[in-house]
Short mmCIF file of C-alpha atoms in Angstrom, two decimals:
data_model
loop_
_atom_site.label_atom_id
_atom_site.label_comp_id
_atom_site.label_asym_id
_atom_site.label_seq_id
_atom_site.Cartn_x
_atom_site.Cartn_y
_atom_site.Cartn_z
CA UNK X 1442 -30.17 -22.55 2.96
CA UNK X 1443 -28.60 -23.48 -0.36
CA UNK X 1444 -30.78 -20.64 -1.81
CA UNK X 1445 -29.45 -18.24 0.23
CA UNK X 1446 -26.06 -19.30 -0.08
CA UNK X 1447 -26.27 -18.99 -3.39
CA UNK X 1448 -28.00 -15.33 -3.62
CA UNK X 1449 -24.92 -14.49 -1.83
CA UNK X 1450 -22.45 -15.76 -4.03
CA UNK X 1451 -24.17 -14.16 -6.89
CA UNK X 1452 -24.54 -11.21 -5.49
CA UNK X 1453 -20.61 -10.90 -4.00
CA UNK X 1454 -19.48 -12.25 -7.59
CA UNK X 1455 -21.44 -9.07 -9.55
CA UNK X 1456 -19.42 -6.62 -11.30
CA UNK X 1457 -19.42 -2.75 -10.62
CA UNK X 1458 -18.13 0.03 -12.80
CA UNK X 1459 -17.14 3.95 -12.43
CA UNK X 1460 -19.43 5.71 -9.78
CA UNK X 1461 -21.25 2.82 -8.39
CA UNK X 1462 -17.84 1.15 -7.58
CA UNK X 1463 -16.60 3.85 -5.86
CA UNK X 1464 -19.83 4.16 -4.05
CA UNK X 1465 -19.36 0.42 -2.62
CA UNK X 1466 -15.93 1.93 -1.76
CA UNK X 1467 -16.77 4.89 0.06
CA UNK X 1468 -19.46 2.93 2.00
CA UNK X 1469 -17.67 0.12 2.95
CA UNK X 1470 -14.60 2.21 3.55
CA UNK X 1471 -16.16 4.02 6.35
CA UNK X 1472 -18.44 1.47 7.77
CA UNK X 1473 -15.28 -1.17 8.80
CA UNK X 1474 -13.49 2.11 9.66
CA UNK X 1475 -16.20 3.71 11.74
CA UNK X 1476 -16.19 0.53 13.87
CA UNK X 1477 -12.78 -0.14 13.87
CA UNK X 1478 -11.69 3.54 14.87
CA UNK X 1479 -14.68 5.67 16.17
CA UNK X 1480 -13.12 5.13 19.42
CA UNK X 1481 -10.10 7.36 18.31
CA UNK X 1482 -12.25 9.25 16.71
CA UNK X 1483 -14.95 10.40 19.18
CA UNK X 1484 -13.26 11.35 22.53
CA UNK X 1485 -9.34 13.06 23.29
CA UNK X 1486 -8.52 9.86 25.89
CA UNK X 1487 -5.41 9.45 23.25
CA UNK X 1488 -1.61 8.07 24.44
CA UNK X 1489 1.80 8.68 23.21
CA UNK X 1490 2.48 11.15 20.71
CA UNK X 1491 -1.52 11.67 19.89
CA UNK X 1492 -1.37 14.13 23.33
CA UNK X 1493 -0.38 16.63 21.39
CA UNK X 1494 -2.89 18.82 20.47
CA UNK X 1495 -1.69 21.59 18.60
CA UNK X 1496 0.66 20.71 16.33
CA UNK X 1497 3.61 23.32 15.94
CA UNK X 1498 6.28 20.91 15.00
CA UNK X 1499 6.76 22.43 11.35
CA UNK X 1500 10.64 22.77 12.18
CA UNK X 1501 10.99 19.34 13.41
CA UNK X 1502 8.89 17.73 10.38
CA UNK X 1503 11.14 19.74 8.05
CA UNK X 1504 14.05 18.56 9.57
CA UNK X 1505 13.05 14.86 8.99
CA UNK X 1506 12.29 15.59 5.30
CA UNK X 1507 8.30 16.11 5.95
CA UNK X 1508 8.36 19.77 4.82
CA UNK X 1509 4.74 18.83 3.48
CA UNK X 1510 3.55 18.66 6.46
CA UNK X 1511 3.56 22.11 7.37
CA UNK X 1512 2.15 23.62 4.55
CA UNK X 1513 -1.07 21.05 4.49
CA UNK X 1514 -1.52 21.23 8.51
CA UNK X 1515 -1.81 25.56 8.17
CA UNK X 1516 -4.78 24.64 5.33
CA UNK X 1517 -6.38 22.14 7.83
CA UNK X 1518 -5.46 23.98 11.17
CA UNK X 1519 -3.07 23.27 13.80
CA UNK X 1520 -5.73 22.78 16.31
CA UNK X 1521 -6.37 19.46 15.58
CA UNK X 1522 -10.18 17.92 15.99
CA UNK X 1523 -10.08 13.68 16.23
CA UNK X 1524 -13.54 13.76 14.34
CA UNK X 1525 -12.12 15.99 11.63
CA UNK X 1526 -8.53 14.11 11.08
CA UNK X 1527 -10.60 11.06 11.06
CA UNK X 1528 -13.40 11.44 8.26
CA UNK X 1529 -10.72 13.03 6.43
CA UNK X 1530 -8.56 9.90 6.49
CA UNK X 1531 -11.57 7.79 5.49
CA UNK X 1532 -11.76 9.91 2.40
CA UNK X 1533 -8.45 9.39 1.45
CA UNK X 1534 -8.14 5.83 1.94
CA UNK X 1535 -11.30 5.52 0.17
CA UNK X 1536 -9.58 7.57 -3.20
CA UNK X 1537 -7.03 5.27 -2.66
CA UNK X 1538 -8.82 2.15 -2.45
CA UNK X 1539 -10.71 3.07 -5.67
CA UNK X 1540 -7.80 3.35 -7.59
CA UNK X 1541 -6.15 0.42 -5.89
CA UNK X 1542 -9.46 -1.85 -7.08
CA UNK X 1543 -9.02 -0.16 -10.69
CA UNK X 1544 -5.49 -0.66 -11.24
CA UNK X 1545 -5.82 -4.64 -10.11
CA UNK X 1546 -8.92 -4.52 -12.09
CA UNK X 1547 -10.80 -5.92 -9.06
CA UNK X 1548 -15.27 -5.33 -10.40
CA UNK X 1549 -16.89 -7.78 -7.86
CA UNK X 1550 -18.55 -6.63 -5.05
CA UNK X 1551 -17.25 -9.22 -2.91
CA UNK X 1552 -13.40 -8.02 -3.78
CA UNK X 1553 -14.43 -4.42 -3.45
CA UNK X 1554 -15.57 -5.00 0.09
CA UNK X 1555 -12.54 -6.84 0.77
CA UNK X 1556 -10.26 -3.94 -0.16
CA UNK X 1557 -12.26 -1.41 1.85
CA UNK X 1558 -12.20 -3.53 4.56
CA UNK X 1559 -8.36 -4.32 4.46
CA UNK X 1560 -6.67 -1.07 3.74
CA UNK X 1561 -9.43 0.99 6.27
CA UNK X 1562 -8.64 -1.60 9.23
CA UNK X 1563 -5.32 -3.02 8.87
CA UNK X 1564 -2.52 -2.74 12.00
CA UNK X 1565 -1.29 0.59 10.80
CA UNK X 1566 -4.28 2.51 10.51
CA UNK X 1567 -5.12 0.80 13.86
CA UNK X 1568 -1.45 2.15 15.42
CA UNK X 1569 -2.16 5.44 13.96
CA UNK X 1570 -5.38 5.76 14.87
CA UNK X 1571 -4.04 5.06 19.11
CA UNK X 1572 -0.82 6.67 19.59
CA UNK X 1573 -0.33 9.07 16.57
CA UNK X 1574 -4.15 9.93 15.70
CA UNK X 1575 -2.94 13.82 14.78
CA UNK X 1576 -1.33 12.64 11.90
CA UNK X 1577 -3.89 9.88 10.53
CA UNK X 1578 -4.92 12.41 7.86
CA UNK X 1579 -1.43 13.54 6.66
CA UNK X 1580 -0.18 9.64 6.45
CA UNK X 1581 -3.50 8.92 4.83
CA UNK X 1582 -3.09 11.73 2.55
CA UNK X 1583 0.52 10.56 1.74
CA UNK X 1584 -1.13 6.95 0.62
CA UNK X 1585 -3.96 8.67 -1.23
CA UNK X 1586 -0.85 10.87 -3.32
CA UNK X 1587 0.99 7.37 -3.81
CA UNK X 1588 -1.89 5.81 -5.00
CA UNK X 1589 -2.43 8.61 -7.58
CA UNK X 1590 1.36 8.60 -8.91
CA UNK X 1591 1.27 4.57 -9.17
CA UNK X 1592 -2.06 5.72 -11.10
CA UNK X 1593 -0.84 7.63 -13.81
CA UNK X 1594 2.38 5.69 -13.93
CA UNK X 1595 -0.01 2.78 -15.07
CA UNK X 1596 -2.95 4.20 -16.77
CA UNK X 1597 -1.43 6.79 -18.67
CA UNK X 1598 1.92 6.53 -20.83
CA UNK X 1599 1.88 10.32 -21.13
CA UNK X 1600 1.89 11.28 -17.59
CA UNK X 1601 5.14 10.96 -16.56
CA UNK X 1602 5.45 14.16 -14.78
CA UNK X 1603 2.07 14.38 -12.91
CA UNK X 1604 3.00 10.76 -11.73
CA UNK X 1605 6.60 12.03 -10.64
CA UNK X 1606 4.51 15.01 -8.99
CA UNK X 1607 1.90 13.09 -6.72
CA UNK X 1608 5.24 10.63 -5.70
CA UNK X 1609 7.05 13.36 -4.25
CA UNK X 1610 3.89 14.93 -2.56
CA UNK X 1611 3.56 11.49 -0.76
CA UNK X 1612 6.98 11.57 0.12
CA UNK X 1613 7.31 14.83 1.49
CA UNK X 1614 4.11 14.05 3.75
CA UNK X 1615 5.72 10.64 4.92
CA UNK X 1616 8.37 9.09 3.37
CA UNK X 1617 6.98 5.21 4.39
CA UNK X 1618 3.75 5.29 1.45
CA UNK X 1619 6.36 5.65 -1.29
CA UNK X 1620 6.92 2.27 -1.82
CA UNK X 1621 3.26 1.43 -1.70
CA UNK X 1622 3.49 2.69 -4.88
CA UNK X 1623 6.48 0.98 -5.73
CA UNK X 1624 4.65 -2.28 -4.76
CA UNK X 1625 1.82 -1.71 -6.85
CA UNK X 1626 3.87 -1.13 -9.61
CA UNK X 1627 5.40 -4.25 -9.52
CA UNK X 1628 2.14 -6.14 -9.40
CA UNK X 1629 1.00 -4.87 -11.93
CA UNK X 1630 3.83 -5.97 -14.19
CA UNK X 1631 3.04 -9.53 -12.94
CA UNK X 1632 -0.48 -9.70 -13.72
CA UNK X 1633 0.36 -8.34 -17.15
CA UNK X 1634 2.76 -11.26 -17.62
CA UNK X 1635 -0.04 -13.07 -16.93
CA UNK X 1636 -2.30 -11.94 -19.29
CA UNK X 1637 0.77 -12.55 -22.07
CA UNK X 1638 1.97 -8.89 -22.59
CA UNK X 1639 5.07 -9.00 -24.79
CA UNK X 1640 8.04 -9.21 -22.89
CA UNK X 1641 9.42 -6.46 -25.30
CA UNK X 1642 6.63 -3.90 -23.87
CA UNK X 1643 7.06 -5.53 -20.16
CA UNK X 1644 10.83 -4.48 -20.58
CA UNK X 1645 9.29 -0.44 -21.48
CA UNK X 1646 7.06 0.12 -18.91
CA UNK X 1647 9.95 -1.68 -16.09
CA UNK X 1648 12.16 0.92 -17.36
CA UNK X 1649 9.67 4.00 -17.33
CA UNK X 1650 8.39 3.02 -13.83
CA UNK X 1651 12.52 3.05 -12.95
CA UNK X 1652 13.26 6.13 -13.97
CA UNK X 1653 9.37 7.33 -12.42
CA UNK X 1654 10.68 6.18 -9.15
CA UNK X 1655 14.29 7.56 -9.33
CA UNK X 1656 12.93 10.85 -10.34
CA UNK X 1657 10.22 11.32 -7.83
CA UNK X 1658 13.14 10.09 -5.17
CA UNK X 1659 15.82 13.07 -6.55
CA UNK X 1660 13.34 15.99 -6.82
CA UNK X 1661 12.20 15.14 -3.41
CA UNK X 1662 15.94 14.67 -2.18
CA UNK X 1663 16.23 18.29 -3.64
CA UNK X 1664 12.97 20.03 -2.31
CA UNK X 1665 13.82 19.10 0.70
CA UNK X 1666 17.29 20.62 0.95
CA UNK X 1667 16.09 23.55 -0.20
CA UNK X 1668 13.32 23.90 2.39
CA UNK X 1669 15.93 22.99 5.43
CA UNK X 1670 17.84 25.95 3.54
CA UNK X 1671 15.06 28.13 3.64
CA UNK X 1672 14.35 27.35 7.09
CA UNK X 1673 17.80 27.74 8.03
CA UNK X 1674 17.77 23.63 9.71
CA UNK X 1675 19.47 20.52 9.38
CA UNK X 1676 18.44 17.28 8.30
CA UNK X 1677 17.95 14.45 10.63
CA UNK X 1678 19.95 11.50 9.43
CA UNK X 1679 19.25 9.28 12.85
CA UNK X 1680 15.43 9.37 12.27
CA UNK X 1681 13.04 8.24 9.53
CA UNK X 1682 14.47 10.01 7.14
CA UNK X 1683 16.94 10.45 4.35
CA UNK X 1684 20.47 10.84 5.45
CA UNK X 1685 23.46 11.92 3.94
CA UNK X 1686 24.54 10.43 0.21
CA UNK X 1687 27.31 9.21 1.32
CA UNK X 1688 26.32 7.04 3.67
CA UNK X 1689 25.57 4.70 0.21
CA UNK X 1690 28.77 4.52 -0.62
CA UNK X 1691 29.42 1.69 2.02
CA UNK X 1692 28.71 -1.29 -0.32
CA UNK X 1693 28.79 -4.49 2.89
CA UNK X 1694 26.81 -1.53 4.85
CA UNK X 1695 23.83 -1.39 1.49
CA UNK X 1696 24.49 -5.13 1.63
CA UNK X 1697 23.16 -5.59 5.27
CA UNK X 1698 20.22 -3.37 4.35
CA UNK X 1699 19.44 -5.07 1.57
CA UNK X 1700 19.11 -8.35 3.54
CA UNK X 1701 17.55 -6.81 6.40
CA UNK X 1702 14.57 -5.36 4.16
CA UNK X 1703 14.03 -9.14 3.19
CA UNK X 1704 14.13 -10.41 6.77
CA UNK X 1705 11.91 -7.65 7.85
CA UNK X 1706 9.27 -7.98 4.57
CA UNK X 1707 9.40 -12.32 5.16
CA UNK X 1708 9.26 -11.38 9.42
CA UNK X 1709 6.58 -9.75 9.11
CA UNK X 1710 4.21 -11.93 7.45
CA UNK X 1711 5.64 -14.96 10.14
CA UNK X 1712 4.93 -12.35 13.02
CA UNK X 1713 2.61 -10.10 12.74
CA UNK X 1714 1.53 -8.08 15.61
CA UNK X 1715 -1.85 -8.16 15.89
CA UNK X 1716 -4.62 -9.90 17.71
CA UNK X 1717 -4.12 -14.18 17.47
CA UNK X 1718 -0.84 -14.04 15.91
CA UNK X 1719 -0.52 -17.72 15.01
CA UNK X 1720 -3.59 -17.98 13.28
CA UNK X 1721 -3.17 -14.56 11.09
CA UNK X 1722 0.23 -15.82 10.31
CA UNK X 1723 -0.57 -19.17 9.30
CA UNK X 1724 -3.42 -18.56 7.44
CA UNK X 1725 -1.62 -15.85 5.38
CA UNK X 1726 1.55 -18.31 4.89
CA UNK X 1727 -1.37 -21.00 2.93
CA UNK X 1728 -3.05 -17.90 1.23
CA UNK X 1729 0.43 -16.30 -0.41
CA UNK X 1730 1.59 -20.32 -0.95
CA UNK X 1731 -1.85 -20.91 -2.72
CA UNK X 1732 -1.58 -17.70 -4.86
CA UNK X 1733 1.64 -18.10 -5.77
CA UNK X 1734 0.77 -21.70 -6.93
CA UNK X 1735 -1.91 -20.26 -8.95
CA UNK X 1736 0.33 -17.51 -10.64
CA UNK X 1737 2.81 -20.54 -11.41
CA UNK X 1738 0.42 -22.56 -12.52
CA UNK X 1739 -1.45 -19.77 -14.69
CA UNK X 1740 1.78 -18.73 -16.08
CA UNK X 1741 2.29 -22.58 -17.34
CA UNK X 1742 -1.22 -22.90 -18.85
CA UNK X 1743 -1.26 -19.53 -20.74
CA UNK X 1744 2.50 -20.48 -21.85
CA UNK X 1745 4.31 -17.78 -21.28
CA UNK X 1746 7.30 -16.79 -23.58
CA UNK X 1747 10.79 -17.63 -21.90
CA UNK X 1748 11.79 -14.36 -21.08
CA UNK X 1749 8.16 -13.48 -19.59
CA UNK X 1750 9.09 -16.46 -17.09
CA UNK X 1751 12.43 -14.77 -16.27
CA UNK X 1752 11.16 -11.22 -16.00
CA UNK X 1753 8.25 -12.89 -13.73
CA UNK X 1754 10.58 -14.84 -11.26
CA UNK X 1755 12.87 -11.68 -11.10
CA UNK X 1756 10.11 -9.96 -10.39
CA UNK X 1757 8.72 -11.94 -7.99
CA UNK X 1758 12.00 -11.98 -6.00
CA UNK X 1759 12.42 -8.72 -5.82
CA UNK X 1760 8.92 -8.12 -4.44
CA UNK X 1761 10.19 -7.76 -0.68
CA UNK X 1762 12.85 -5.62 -1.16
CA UNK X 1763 10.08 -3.24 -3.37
CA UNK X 1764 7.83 -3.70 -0.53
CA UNK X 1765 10.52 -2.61 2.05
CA UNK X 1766 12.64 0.09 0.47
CA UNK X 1767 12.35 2.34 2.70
CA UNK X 1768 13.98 0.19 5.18
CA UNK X 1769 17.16 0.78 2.80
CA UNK X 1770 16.85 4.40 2.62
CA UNK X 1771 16.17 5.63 5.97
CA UNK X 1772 19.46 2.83 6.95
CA UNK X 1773 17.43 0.56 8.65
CA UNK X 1774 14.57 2.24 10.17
CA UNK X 1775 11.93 0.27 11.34
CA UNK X 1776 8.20 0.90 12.81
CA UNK X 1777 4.90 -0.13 12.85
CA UNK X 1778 3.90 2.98 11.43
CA UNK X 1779 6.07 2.45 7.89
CA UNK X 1780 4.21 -1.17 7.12
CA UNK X 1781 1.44 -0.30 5.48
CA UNK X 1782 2.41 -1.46 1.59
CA UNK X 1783 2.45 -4.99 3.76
CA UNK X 1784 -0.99 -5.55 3.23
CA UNK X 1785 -0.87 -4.80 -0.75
CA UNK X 1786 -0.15 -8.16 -1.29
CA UNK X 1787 -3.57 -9.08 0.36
CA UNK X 1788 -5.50 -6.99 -2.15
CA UNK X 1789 -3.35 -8.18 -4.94
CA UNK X 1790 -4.76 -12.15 -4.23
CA UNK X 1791 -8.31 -10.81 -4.83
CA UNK X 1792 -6.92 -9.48 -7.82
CA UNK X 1793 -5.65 -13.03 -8.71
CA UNK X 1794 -8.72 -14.75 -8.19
CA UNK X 1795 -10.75 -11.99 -10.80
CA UNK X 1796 -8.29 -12.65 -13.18
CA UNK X 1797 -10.01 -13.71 -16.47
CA UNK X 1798 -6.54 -14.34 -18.02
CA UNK X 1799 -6.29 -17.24 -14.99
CA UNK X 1800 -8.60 -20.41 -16.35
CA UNK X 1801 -9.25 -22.88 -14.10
CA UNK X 1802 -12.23 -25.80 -13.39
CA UNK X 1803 -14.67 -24.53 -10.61
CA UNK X 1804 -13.80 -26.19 -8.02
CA UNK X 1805 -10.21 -25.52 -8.61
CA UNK X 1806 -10.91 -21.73 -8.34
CA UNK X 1807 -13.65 -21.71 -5.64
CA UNK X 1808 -10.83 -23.90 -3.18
CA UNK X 1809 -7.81 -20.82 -3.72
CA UNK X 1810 -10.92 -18.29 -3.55
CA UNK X 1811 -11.50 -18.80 -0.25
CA UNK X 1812 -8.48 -18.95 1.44
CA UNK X 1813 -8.14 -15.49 0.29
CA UNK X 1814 -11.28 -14.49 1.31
CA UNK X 1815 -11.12 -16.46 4.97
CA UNK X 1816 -7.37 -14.63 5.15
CA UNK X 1817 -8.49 -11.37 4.51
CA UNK X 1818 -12.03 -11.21 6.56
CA UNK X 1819 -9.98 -12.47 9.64
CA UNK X 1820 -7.59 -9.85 8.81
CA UNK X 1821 -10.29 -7.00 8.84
CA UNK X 1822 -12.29 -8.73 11.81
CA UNK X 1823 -8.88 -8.73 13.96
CA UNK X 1824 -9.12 -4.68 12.97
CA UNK X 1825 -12.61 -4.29 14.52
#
């Protein structure tokens, strides 16, 4: 028994590169989300919006600022097929997923599976998958397109503009995946606090990732005025979407959003609604306490320069907000469907434990390992 316990661990612990990594991805992608939506995507017995069967809503998805959507639904077909919309959203989460893994710099098999299993079967994809199962495809494809921008906003300093590109893509298929990126982003400025990046080049990429973000935000903003021009249509300022400018302006009004993207990040993580609530939420509560124990403790034993502890904590309290922005812009919308950078923070605490910069005794690491890993696998079996 101790044999095989330890094949296991050896094998789960082994690093993967390049093609063979995204192999594990792709595989592991599709087998946790073959079982946790084949249902969806084998038969028509759908509810709620997922009746609709042809999709010739183009004027009503412009209208909400998802002018997009049209364009990639005539290349797919209006005539939606479940089987279709569904491999196709396996494909996308598994692009995204890859670059997820690289950007965290997550090699093991063991934290590869993990992330296919938590971003193919988390409450979102689950939602989609029952009540809005047309769309899986598009919002998948919006990730996928966030993903890439957070990509080259990371990987590649002379990028700017592709990264500004795949943003507004994402956000004019669904506005929600947007701050996925925006999440990612931010975690990835921790762990390179972590591994002692100078808080003068910290500082450089914060501000090019700022003015990323506010770009990809404006040209969208504009696109999708001009395509309600075009079209001759109105925006939608009650639904999902971006309303007037001046609705900003009301300072106690940004206040309250501000605060209620907080309470609705933190809510979240108390309530979430999914399958034995009580458990999912406590065990998450010890896995996020754990790993923020380790980053505070790492950050003490790699001794971090003064303002690298500042930046961090600012950082680090700003994470919800990041995480919820949306929230803000859409002046307070909330849904299941727009929660899906929620469960970046879960991939991000595999990250923590690969972290080479992180040095701790054995026994030290092997205890915070595996609350992650016992959070996360309950997470993906509560999918299934």
């Amino acid at each position: 028994m101790k044999n095989i316990f330890s094949n296991i661990k050896k094998n789960c612990s082994k690093e993967i590169f390049g093609l063979k990594k995204l192999y594990y991805i792709v595989i592991f992608v599709f087998i946790f989300g073959l079982i946790g939506h084949a249902y969806g995507f084998l038969d028509f017995n759908f509810s709620h919006d997922s009746s609709i069967m042809v999709q010739s809503d183009s004027i009503w998805q412009i209208m909400i600022g998802r002018f997009l959507q049209p364009i990639y639904v005539s290349i797919r077909g209006e005539l939606f097929s479940p089987f279709l919309v569904g491999i196709l959203s396996l494909v996308y989460i598994s692009i995204a997923a890859y670059l997820i893994t690289d950007i965290f710099n997550i090699k093991s098999i063991g934290g590869v599976i993990l992330t296919a299993g938590i971003l193919s079967t988390n409450s979102v994809v689950t939602l989609i998958s029952g009540t809005y199962i047309y769309l899986i495809d598009v919002f998948m494809l919006s990730l996928m397109c966030s993903c890439i921008g957070a990509y080259y906003c990371i990987k590649f300093k002379n990028k700017n503009v592709l990264a500004v590109i795949f943003l507004v893509i994402s956000l004019g298929l669904y506005q929600s995946y947007w701050q996925v990126a925006i999440l990612i982003l931010m975690l990835n400025l921790i762990q390179d606090i972590l591994s002692k990046v100078e808080s003068r080049d910290i500082l450089k990429k914060t501000i090019r990732y700022i003015l990323i973000l506010i770009s990809s935000i404006v040209l969208y903003y504009i696109l999708m005025k001009v395509f309600q021009i075009i079209y001759n249509v109105s925006g939608i300022n009650s639904y999902n979407s971006i309303p007037s400018l001046s609705t900003y302006l009301d300072i106690t009004n940004d206040i309250k959003l501000i605060k209620g993207a907080y309470t609705g990040f933190i809510r979240y993580y108390i309530h979430p609604s999914i399958h034995k609530e009580w458990l999912v939420a406590l065990l998450t509560i010890i896995c996020f306490s754990v790993n923020g124990l380790v980053i505070f403790a790492g950050s003490i034993k790699n001794k971090l320069s003064f303002s690298n502890y500042i930046v961090l904590i600012i950082i680090t309290l700003l994470l919800p907000l990041g995480g919820n922005i949306v929230y803000v812009i859409t002046q307070g919308m909330e849904h299941g469907l727009m929660l899906y950078s929620f469960f970046i923070p879960y991939v991000f605490c595999i990250a923590i434990f690969e972290n080479n910069s992180i040095k701790f005794k054995n026994y030290t690491k092997f205890l915070y390992c595996s609350v992650s890993i016992i959070t996360i696998s309950i997470l993906i079996f509560n999918g299934i």
